[in-house]
Coordinates of C-alpha atoms in Angstrom, one line a residue:
Chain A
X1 CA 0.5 -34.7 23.4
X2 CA -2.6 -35.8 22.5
X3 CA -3.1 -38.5 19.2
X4 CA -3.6 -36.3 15.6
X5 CA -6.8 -38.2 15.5
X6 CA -8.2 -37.0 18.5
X7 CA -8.1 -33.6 17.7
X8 CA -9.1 -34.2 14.4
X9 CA -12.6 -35.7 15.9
X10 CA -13.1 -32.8 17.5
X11 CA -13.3 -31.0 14.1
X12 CA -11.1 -28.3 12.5
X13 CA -11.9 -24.6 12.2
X14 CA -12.2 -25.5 8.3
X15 CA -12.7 -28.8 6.8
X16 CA -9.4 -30.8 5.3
X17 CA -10.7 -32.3 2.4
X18 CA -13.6 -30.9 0.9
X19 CA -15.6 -32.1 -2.2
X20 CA -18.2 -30.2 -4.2
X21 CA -20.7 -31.5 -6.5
X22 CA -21.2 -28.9 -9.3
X23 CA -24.1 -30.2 -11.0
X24 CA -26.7 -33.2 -11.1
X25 CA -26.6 -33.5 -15.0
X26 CA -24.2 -36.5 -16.3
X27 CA -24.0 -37.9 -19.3
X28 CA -23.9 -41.2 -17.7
X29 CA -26.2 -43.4 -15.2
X30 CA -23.7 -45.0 -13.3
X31 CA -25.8 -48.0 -11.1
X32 CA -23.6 -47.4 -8.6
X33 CA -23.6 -43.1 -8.7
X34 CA -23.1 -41.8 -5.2
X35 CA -25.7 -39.1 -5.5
X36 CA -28.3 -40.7 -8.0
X37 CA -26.9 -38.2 -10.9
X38 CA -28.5 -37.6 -14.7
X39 CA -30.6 -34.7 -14.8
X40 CA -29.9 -30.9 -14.2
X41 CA -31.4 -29.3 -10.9
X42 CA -33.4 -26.1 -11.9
X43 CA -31.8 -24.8 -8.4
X44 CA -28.0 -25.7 -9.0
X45 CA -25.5 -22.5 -7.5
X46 CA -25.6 -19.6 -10.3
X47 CA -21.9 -18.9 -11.7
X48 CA -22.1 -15.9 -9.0
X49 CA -23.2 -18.3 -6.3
X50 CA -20.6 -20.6 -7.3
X51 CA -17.9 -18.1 -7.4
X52 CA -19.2 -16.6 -3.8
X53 CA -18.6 -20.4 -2.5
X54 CA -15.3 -20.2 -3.7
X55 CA -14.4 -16.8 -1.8
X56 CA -15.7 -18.2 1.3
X57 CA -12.9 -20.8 1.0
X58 CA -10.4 -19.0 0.1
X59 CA -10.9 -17.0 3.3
X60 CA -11.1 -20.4 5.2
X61 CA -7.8 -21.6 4.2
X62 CA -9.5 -24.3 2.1
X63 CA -6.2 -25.0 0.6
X64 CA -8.0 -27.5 -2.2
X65 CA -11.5 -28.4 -3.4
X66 CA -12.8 -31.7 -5.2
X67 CA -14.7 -30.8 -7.8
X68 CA -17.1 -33.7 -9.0
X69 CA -20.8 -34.3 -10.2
X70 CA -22.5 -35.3 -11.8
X71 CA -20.4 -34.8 -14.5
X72 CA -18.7 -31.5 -13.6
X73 CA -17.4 -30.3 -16.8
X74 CA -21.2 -30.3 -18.5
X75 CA -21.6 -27.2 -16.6
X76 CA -20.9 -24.1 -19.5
X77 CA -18.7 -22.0 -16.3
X78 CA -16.7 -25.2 -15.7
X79 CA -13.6 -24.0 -16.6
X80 CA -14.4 -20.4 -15.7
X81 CA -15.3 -21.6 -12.4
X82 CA -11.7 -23.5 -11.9
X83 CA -10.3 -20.5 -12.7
X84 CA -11.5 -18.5 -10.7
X85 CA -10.7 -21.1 -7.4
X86 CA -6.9 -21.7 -8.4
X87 CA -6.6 -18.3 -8.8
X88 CA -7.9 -17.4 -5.7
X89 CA -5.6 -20.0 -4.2
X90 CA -7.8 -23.1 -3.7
X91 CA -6.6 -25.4 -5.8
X92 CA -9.0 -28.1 -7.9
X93 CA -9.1 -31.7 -8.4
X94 CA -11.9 -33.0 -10.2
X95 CA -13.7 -36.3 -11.0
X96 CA -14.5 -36.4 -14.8
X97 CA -15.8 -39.6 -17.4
X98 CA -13.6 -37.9 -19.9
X99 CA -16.5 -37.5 -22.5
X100 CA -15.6 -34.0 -22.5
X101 CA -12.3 -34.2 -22.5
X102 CA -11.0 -33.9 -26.1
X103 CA -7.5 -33.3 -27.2
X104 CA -7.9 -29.1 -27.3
X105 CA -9.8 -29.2 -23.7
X106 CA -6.6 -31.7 -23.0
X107 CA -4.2 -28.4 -23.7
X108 CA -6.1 -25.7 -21.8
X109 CA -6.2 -28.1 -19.1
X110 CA -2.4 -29.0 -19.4
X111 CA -1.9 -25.1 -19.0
X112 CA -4.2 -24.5 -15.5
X113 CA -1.8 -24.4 -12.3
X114 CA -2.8 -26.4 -9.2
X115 CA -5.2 -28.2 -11.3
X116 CA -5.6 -32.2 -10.8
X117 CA -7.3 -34.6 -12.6
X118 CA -9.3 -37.9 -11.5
X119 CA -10.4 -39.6 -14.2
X120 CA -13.3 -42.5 -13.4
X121 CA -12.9 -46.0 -14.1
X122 CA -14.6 -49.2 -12.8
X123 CA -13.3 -52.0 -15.1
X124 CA -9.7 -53.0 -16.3
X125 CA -11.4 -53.8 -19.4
X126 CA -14.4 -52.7 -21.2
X127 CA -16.7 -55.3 -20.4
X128 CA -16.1 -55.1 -16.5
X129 CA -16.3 -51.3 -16.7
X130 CA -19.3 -50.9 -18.9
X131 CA -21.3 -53.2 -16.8
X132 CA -20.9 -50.6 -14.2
X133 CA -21.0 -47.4 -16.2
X134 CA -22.4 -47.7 -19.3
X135 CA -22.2 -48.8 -23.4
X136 CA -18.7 -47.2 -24.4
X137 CA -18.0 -45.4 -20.8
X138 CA -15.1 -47.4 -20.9
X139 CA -13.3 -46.1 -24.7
X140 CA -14.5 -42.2 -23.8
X141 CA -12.0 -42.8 -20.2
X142 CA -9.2 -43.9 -22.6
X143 CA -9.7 -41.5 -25.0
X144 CA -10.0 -38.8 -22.3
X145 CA -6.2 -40.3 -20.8
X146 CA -4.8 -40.6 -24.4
X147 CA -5.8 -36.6 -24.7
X148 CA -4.1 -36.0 -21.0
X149 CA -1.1 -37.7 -21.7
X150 CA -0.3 -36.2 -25.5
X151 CA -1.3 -32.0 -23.6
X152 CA 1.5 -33.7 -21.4
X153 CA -0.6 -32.8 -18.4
X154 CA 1.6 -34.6 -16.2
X155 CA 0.3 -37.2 -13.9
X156 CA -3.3 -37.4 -13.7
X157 CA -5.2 -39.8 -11.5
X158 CA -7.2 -43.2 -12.3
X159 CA -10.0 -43.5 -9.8
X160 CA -11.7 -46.6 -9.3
X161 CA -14.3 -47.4 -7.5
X162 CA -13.7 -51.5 -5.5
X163 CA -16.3 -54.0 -6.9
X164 CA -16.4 -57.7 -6.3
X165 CA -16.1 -57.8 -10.2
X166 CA -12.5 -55.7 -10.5
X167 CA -11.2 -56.8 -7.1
X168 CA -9.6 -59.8 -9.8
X169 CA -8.2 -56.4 -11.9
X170 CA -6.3 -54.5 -9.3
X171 CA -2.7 -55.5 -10.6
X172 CA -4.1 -54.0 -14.2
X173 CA -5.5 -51.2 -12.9
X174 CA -2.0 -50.5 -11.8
X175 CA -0.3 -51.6 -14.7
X176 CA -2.9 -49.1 -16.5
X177 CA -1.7 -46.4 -14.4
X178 CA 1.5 -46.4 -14.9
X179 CA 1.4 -46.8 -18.7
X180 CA -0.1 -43.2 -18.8
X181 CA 2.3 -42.4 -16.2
X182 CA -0.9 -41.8 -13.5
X183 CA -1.6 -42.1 -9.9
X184 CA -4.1 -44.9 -9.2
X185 CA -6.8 -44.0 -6.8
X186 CA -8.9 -47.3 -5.1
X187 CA -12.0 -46.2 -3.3
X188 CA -14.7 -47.9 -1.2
X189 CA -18.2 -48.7 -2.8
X190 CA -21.0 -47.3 -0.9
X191 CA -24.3 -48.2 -0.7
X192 CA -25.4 -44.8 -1.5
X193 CA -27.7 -42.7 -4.2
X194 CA -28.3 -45.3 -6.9
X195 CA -25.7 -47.6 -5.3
X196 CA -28.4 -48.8 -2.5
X197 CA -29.8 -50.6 -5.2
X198 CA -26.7 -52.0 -6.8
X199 CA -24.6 -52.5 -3.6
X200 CA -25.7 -55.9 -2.2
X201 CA -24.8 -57.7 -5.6
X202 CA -21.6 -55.0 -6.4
X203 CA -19.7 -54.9 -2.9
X204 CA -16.8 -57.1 -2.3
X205 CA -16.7 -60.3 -0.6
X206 CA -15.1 -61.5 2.2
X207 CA -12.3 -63.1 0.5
X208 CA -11.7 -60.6 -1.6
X209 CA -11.6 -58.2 1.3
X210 CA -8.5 -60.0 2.6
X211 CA -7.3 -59.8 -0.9
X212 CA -7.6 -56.1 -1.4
X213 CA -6.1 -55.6 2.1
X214 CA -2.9 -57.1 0.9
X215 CA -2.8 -55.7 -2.0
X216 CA -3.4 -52.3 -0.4
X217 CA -0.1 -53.1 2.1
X218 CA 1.6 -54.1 -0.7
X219 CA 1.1 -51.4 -3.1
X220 CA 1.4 -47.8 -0.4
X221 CA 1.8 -45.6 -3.7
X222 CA -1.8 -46.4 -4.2
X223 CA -4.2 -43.3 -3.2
X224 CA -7.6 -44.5 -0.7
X225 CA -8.8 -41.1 0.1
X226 CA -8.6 -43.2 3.5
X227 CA -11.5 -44.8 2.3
X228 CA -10.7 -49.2 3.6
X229 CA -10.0 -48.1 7.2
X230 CA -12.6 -50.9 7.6
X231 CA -10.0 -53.3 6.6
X232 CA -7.4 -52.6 9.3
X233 CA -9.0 -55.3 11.8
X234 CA -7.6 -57.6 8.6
X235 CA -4.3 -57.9 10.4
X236 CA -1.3 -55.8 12.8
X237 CA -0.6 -53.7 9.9
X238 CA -2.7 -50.3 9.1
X239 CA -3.2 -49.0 6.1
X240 CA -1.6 -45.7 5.3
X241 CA -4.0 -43.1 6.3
X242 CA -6.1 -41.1 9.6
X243 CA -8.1 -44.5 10.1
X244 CA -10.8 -41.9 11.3
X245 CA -14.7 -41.1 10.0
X246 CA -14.3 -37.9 8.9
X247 CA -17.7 -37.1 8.2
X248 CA -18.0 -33.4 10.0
X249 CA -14.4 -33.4 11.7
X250 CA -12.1 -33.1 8.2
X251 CA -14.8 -33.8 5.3
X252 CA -17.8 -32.2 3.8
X253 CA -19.7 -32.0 0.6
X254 CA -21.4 -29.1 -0.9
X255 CA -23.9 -30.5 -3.4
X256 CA -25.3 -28.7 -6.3
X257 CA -27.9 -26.9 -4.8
X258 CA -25.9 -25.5 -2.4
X259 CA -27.1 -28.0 0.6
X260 CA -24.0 -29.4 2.8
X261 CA -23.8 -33.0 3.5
X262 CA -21.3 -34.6 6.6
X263 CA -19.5 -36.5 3.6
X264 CA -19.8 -37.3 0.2
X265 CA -21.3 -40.6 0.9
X266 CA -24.5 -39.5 2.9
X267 CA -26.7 -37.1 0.6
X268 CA -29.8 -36.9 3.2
X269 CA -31.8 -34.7 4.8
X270 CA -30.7 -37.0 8.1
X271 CA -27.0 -35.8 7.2
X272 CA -27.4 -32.2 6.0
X273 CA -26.2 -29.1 8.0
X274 CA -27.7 -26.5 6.1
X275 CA -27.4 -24.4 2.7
X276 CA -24.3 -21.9 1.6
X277 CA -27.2 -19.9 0.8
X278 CA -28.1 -18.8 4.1
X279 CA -27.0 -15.7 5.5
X280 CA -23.8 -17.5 7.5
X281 CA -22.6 -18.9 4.8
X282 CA -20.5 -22.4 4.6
X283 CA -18.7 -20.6 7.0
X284 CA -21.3 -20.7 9.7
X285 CA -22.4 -24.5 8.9
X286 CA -18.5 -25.7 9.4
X287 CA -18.2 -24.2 12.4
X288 CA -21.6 -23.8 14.3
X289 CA -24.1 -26.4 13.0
X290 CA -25.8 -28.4 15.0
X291 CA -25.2 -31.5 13.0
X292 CA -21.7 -30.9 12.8
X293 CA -21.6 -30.2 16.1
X294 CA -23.0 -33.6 17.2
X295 CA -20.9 -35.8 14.5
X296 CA -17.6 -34.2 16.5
X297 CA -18.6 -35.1 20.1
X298 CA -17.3 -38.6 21.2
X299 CA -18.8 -41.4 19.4
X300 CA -19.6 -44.3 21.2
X301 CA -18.6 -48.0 20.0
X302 CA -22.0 -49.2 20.8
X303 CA -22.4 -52.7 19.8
X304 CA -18.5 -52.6 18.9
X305 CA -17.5 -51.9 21.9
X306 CA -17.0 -55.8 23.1
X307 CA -15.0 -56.4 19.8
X308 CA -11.5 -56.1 20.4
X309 CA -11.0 -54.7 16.6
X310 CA -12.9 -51.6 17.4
X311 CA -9.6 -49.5 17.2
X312 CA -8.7 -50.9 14.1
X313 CA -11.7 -50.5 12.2
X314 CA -13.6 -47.8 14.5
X315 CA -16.6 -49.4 13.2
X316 CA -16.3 -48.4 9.8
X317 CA -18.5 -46.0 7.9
X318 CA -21.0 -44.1 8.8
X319 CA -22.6 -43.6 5.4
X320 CA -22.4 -47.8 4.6
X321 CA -24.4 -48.2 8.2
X322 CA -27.3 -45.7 7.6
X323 CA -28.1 -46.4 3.8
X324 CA -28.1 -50.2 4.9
X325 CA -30.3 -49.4 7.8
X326 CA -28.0 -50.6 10.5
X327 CA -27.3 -48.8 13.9
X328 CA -24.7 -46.0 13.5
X329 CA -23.3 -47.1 16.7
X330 CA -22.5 -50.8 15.6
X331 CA -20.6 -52.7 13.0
X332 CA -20.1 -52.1 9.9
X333 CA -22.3 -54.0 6.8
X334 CA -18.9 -55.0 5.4
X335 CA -16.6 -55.9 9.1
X336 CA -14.5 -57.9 8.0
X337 CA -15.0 -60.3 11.9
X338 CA -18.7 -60.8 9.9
X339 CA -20.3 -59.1 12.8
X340 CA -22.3 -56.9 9.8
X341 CA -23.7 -59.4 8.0
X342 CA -25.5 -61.0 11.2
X343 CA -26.8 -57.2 11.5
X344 CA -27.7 -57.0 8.1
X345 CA -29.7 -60.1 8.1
X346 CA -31.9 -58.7 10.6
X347 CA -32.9 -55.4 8.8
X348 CA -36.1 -56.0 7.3
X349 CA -36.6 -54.8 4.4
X350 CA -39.1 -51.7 5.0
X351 CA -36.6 -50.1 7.3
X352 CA -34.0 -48.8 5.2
X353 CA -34.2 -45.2 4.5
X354 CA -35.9 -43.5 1.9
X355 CA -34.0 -41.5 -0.3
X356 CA -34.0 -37.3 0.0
X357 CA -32.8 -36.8 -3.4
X358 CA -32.7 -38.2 -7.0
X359 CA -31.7 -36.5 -9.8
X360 CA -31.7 -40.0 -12.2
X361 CA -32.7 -39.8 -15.8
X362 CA -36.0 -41.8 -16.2
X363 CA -34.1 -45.2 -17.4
X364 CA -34.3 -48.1 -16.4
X365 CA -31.3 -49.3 -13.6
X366 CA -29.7 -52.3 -14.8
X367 CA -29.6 -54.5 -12.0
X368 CA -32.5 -54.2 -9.1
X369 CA -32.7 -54.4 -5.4
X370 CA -32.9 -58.0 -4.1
Chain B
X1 CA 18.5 -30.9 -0.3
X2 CA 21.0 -30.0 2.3
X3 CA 20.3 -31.3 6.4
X4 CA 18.2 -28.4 8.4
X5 CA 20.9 -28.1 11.5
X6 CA 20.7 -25.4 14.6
X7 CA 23.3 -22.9 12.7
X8 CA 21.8 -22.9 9.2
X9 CA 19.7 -20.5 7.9
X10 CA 15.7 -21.9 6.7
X11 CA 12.7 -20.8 5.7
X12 CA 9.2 -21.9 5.2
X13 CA 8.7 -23.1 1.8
X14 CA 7.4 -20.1 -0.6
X15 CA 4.7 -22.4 -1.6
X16 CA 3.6 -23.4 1.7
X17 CA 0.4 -22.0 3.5
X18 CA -0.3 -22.4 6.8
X19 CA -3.7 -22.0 8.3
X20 CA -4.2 -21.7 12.5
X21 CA -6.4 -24.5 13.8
X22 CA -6.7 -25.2 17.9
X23 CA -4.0 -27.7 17.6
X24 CA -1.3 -25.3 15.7
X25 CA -1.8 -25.1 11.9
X26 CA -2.5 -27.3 8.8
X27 CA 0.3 -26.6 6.7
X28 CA -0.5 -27.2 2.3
X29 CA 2.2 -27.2 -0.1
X30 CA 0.8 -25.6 -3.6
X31 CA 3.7 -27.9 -5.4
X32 CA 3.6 -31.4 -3.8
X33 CA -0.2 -31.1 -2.7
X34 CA 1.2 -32.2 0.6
X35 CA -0.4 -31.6 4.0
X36 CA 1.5 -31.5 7.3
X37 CA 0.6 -30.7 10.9
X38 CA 2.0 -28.5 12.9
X39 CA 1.1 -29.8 16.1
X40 CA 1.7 -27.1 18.8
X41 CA 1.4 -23.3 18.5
X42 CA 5.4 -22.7 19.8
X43 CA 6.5 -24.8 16.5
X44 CA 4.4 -22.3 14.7
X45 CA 5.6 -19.4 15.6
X46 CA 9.2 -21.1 14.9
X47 CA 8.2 -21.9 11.9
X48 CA 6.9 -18.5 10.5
X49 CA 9.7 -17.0 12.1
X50 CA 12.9 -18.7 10.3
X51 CA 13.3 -16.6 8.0
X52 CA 14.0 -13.1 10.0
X53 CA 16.7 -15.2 11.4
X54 CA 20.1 -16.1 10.1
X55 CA 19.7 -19.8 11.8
X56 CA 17.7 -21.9 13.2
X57 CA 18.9 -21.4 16.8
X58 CA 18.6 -17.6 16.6
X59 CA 14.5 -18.2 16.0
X60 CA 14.4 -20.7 18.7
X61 CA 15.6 -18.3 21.3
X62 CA 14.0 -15.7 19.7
X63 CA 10.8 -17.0 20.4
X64 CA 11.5 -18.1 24.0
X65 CA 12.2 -22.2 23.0
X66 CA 13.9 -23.1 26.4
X67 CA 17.1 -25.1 25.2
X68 CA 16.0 -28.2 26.7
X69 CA 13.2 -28.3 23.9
X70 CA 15.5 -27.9 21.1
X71 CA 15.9 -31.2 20.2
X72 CA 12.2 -31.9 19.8
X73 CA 11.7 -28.4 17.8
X74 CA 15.3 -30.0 15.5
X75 CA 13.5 -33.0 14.7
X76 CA 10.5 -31.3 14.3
X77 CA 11.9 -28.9 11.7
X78 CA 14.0 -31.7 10.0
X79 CA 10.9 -33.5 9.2
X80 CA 9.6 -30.5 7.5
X81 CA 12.3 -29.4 5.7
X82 CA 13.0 -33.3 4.9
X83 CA 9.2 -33.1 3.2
X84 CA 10.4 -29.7 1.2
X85 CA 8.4 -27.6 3.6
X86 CA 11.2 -25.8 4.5
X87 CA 13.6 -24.8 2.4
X88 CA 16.9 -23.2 3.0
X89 CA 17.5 -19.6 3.0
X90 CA 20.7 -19.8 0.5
X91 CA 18.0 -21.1 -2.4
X92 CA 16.5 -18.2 -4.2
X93 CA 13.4 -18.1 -4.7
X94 CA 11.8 -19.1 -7.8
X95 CA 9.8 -16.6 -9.9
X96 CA 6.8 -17.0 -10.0
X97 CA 5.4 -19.5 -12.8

């Protein structure tokens, strides 16, 4: 029988894990925000669209959706929306800031079936956190997981995105979590949206690489959405998870506008497969685009291919590679044998890619590209 | 949960959706959020079919299992009822919420 993996390359008749961006507007600026989020698009999905997108999942077997932003809940058909999809048998997880969570939101959430919360911290502590997300981001999370945990919502999850500032907090983070009696959820930063500008001073270093692999090995309870499969040339051991890109094969991302993206970590025009707008639907970008198409023929290791990690790491992500302008068939800006940063110091600095999109308020972004 | 054996009676769990895909199906479970992969169309067909059948073994034949595959299929079908996929045919089930 042939590995999981390998059929999963070759791409499913419906994607696995699915996230959709509801809106561009956010109360926030985070410096590191995936998809450059702050102002509403005048194009975003109408409710109807929305709820259209949402039938054509249901038909696919999408069995859940993430729901994230922006910050999702601004939208006045959130909760109308989520509705609608558990109702219809998708069930919801979605990324929040908490701002809008108060403690009667906190009940009517604690009532909704097959309904999961993530809610998004960067620091242990206000002072690591705000740095990333903004004056008082830090209180409005709490507040948000005080409300969760007196509607006795159950567990929610504490999302948090790795920085080379709260690599040192990881063992609080998880003390955090289980306080409120929450999953924690560690994710990779990418060097996308407004993050291209804040990655080279926010990403990990080597060291603390090594430090999060073990503390990953240790700690298997802790949720990655698969995201450090960079990390497995670290040592024998794998991390729990497909160890696969899944940009295209398992994963997708619907954006506001109704434009489909390989992943969540690639919003450009480079990486889109078409619109649910069009007359085939999501349906008919899963299945027959071309992009999608090409991201599940057989990749080559390219460069990688003389490194004898390659099957650990598979050369890591995609996304981290484009937005840092290196080859998509060679290491990874982050391999942990160094091989990226010997790549990364020959990128000159007119060649990385321009950004497609940008939804950010007009403020300034804290820290600048160097 | 009691052990899935060849003269028990299972079925799959209420909340458990399975969706085709070329490999078998992507099973979901609505209560654990778990996903699971059924990983050849024969154990699919099993699957859906436990619970027209008094036991295990009865869907086995029923869908043409030669007996020198059962033991994969058993292991196979532990593992899911062992992950709550399954669930025993004696265990009402629950109203819906």
């Amino acid at each position: 029988m042939a590995k999981l993996t390998d059929e999963l390359k070759l791409g499913l008749d419906a994607p696995i894990c699915m996230t959709w961006e509801l809106t561009y507007a956010c109360n926030l600026a985070c410096i590191h925000c995936l998809s450059s989020s702050g102002r509403t698009d005048p194009d975003e999905l109408s409710t109807a669209e929305a709820k259209a997108v949402i039938d054509e999942m249901r038909d696919m077997q999408v069995f859940y959706v993430n729901i994230g932003g922006g910050e999702p809940m601004i939208r006045p058909d959130f909760f109308e929306l989520v509705d609608y999809a558990t109702s219809s048998g998708v069930g919801v997880k979605f990324s929040t800031n908490g701002s809008r969570i108060t403690p009667e939101r906190a009940l009517q959430l604690a009532a909704m079936e097959y309904l999961d919360i993530q809610i998004s911290l960067d620091g242990a502590d206000a002072a690591t956190n705000d740095a990333v997300r903004g004056d008082g981001s830090f209180d409005t999370a709490i507040s948000a997981m005080d409300a969760l945990q007196q509607a006795n919502f159950g567990p929610f999850k504490i999302s948090v995105v790795v920085t080379r500032h709260n690599v040192p907090q990881l063992d609080e983070f998880k003390a955090l979590a289980d306080q409120y009696g929450a999953e924690l959820r560690l994710t990779r930063l990418r060097p996308a949206g407004r993050g291209a500008d804040t990655w080279s001073e926010l990403h990990p270093l080597a060291d603390q690489q090594v430090e999060l692999y073990h503390w990953l090995l240790a700690h298997p309870d802790v949720l990655t959405g698969d995201s450090f499969f960079h990390l497995n040339a670290l040592g024998d051991e794998s991390l729990p998870g497909l160890n696969l890109c899944g940009a295209g094969r398992v994963v997708c991302l619907i954006d506001p506008v109704g434009d489909v993206y390989a992943c969540p970590f690639v919003l450009h025009d480079e990486f889109k497969a078409g619109n649910v707008r069009s007359t085939g639907g999501f349906k008919q970008i899963w299945q027959e685009s071309d992009l999608f198409a090409q991201l599940r023929e057989p990749q080559s290791a390219g460069a990688c291919a003389s490194c004898g990690q390659f099957d650990a790491c598979q050369g890591g992500c995609m996304a981290a590679k484009f937005f840092t302008g290196l080859p998509l068939d060679g290491p990874d800006p982050e391999c942990v044998t160094g091989h990226g940063e010997a790549s990364l110091a020959s990128v000159g600095s007119g060649s990385l890619p321009e950004p497609t999109t940008n939804h950010s308020k007009p403020v300034p972004v804290m820290l600048g590209r160097r | 949960m009691p052990l899935l054996s060849l003269d028990s009676g299972w079925r799959l769990h209420q909340r458990v959706s399975l969706r085709p895909e070329p490999f078998g199906a992507l099973a979901y479970h609505y209560d654990n959020r778990r996903l699971n992969f059924l990983r050849s169309p024969d154990l699919v067909r099993v699957v859906t079919s436990l619970g027209d059948h008094t036991t295990v073994a009865l869907a086995l034949s029923d869908c043409g299992i030669e007996p020198t595959r059962w033991p994969t299929f058993e292991r196979a079908l532990h593992s899911l009822a062992a992950s709550d996929f399954l669930q025993p045919q004696e265990q009402q089930p629950e109203e819906p919420a």
